[in-house]
GROMACS .gro file of C-alpha atoms in nm:
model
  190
    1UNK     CA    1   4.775   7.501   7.310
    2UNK     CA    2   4.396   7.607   7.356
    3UNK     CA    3   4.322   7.950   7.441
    4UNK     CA    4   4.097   7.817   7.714
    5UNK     CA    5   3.835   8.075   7.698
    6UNK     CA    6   3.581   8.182   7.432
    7UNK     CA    7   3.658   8.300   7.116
    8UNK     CA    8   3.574   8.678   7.091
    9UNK     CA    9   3.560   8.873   6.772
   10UNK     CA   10   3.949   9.037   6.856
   11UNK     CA   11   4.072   8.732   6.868
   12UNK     CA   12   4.251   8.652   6.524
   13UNK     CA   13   4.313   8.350   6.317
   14UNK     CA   14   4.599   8.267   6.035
   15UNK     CA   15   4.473   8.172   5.706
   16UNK     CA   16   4.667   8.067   5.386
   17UNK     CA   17   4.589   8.339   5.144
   18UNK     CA   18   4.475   8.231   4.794
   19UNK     CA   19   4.622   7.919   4.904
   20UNK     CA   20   4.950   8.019   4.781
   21UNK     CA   21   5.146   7.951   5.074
   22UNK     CA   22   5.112   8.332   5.205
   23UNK     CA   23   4.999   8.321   5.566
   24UNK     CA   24   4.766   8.578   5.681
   25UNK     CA   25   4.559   8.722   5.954
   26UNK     CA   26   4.220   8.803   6.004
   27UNK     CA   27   3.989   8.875   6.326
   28UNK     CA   28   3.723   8.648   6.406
   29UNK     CA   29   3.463   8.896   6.368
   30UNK     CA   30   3.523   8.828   5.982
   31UNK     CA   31   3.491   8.504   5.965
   32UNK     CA   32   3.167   8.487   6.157
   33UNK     CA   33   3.043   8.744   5.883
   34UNK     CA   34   3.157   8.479   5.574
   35UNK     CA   35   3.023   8.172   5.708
   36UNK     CA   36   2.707   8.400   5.840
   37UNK     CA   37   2.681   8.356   6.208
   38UNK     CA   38   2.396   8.416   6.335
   39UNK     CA   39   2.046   8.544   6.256
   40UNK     CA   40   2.069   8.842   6.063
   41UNK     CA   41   1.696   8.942   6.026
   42UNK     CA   42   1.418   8.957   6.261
   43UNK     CA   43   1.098   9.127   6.214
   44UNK     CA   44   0.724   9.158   6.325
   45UNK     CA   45   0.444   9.360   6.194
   46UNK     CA   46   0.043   9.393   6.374
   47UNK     CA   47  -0.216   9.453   6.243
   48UNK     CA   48  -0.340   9.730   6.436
   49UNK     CA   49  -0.702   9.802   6.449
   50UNK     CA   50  -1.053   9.545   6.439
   51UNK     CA   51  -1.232   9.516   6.114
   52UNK     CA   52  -1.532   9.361   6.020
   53UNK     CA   53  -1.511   9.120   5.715
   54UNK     CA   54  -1.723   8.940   5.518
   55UNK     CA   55  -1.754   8.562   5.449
   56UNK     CA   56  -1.516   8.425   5.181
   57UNK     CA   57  -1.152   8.555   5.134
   58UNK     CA   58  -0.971   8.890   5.143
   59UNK     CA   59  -0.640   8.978   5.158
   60UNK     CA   60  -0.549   9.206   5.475
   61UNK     CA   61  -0.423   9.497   5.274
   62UNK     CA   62  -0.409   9.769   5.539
   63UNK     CA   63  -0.385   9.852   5.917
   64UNK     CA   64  -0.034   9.697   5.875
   65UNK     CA   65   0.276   9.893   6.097
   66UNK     CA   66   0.570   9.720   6.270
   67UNK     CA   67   0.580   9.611   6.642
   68UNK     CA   68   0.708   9.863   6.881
   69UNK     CA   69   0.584   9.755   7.214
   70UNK     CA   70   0.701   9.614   7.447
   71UNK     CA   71   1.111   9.658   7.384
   72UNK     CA   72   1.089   9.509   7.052
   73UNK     CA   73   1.317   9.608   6.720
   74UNK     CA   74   1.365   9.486   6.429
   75UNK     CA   75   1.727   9.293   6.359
   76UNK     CA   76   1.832   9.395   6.051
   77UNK     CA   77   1.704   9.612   5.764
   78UNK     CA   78   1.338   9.411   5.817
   79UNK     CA   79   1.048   9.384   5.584
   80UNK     CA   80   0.855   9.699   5.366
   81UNK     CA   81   0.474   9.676   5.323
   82UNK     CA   82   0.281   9.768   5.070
   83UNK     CA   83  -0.117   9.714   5.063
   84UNK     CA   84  -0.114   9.398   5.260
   85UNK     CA   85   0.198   9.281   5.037
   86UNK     CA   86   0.541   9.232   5.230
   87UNK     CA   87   0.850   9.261   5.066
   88UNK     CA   88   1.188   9.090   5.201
   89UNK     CA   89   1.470   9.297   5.240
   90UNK     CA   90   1.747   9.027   5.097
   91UNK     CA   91   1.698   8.667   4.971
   92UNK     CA   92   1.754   8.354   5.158
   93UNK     CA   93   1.565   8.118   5.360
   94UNK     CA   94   1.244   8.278   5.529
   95UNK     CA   95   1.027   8.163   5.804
   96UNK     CA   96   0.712   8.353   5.805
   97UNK     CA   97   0.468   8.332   6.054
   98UNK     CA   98   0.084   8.439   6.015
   99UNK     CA   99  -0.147   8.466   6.292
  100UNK     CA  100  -0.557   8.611   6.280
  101UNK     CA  101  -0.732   8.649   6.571
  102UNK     CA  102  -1.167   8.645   6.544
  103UNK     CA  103  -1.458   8.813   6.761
  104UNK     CA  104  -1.745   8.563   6.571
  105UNK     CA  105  -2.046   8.623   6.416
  106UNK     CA  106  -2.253   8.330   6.520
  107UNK     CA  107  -2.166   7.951   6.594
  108UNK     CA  108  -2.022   7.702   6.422
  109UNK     CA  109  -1.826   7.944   6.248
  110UNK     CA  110  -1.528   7.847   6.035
  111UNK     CA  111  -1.193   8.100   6.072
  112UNK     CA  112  -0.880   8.066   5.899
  113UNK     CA  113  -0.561   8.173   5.805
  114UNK     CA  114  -0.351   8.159   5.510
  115UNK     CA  115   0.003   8.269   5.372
  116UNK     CA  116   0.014   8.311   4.949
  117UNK     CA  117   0.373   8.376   4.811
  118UNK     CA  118   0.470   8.510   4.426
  119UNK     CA  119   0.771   8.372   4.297
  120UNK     CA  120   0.725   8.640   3.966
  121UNK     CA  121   0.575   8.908   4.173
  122UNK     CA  122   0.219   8.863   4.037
  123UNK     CA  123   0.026   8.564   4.045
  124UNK     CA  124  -0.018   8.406   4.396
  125UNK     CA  125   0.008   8.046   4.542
  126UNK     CA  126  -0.135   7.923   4.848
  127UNK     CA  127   0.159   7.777   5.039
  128UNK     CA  128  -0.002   7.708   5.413
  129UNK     CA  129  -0.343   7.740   5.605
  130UNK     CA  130  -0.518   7.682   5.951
  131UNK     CA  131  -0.882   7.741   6.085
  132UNK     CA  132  -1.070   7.741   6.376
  133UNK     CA  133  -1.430   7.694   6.501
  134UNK     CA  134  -1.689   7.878   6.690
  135UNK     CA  135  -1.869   7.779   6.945
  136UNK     CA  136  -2.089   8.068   6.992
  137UNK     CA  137  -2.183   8.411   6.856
  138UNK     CA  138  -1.897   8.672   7.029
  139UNK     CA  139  -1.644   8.390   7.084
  140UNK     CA  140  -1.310   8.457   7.040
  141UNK     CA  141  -1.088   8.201   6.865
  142UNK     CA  142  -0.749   8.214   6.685
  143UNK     CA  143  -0.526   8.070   6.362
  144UNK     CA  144  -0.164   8.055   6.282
  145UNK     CA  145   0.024   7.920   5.998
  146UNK     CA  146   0.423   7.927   5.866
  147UNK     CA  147   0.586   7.849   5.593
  148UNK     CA  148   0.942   7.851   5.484
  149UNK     CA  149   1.017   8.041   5.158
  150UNK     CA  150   1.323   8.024   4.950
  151UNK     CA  151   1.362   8.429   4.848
  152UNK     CA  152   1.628   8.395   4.533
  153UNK     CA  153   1.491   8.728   4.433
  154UNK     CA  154   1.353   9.031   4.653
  155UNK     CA  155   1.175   9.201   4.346
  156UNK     CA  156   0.962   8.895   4.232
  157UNK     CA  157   0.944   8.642   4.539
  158UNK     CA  158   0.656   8.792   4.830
  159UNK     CA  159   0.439   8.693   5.066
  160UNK     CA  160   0.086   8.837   5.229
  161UNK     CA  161  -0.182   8.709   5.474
  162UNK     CA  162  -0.550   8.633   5.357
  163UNK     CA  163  -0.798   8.545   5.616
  164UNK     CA  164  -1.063   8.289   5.518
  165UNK     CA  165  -1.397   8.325   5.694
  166UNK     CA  166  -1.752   8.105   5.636
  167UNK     CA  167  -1.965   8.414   5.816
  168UNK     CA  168  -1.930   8.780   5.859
  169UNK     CA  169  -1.695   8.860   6.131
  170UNK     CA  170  -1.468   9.073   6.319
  171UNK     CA  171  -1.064   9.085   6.278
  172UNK     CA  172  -0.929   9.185   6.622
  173UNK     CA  173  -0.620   9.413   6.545
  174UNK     CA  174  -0.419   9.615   6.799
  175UNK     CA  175  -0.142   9.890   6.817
  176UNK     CA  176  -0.073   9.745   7.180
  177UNK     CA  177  -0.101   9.366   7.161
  178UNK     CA  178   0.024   9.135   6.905
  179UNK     CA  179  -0.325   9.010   6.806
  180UNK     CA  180  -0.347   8.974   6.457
  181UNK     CA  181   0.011   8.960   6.331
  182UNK     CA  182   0.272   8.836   6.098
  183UNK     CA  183   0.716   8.709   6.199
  184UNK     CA  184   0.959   8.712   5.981
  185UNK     CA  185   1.309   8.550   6.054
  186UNK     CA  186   1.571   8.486   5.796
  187UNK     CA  187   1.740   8.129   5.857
  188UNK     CA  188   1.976   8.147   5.626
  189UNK     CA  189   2.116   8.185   5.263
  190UNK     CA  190   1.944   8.036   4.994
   0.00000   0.00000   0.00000
């Protein structure tokens, strides 16, 4: 007969132990945790305070702290940071999401985002990237990228944020708003 109402983590189920014939029960709490239900990490860090950069490519290596406005928290153990370089907490499949936000230095700027991931914790790849234009000098404009990255090993597989920029300009970073900022959500096991 069906319970006829949701099933709740008390609620238990019989399973055949070892498949030996041996019935045995277990609550559903643990069977959600073996077949992994749900999201189990959740995490966003800001980069918290403007910096002027210079054309060409650098990797934003500081200014780097986790959200805390706003009623966010982390799910989960979430991400370490180490000059610019984050670190995932357990492997799996990540989404990561970049975003860089621009004040311009003149018009018909170009300003861009990109992710690079190691998978051997030392030479970087280029996985995604997105740009923008100016229209004027002091205009505002904004990027954002993702990628999905199969972490089979926390110590050699990373990821960090390198804006791309055809004139000087400024990165807009805040401790209050999620300007210029990267997500990270694990979706699963690798």
């Amino acid at each position: 007969t069906d319970i006829g109402a949701a099933i709740v983590d008390a609620d238990l189920f019989l399973i055949d132990d070892g498949a030996g014939g041996t019935m045995r029960k277990t609550a559903a709490s643990r069977i959600k945790t073996y077949v992994g239900g749900g999201i189990s990490e959740i995490d966003t860090w800001v980069y918290d305070d403007n910096e002027s950069i210079s054309a060409g490519n650098g990797t934003l290596s500081s200014n780097w702290s986790r959200e805390d406005d706003g009623g966010f928290d982390k799910l989960g153990t979430g991400m370490t940071e180490s000059s610019g370089i984050f670190t995932f907490p357990s492997t799996g499949f990540w989404r990561v999401d970049g975003h860089i936000y621009f004040e311009c230095g003149g018009a018909r700027d170009r300003m861009g985002v990109q992710l690079h991931v190691t998978t051997d914790n030392s030479s970087y790849d280029l996985r995604t990237e997105n740009s923008n234009s100016c229209s004027s000098n002091g205009h505002k404009i904004s990027a954002g990228t993702s990628a999905i990255i199969d972490v089979t090993n926390t110590t050699n597989v990373k990821v960090k944020m390198v804006y791309h920029a055809s004139d000087s300009a400024t990165l807009v970073g805040s401790s209050t708003v999620a300007n210029t900022f990267m997500q990270f959500l694990r979706l699963g096991d690798t």
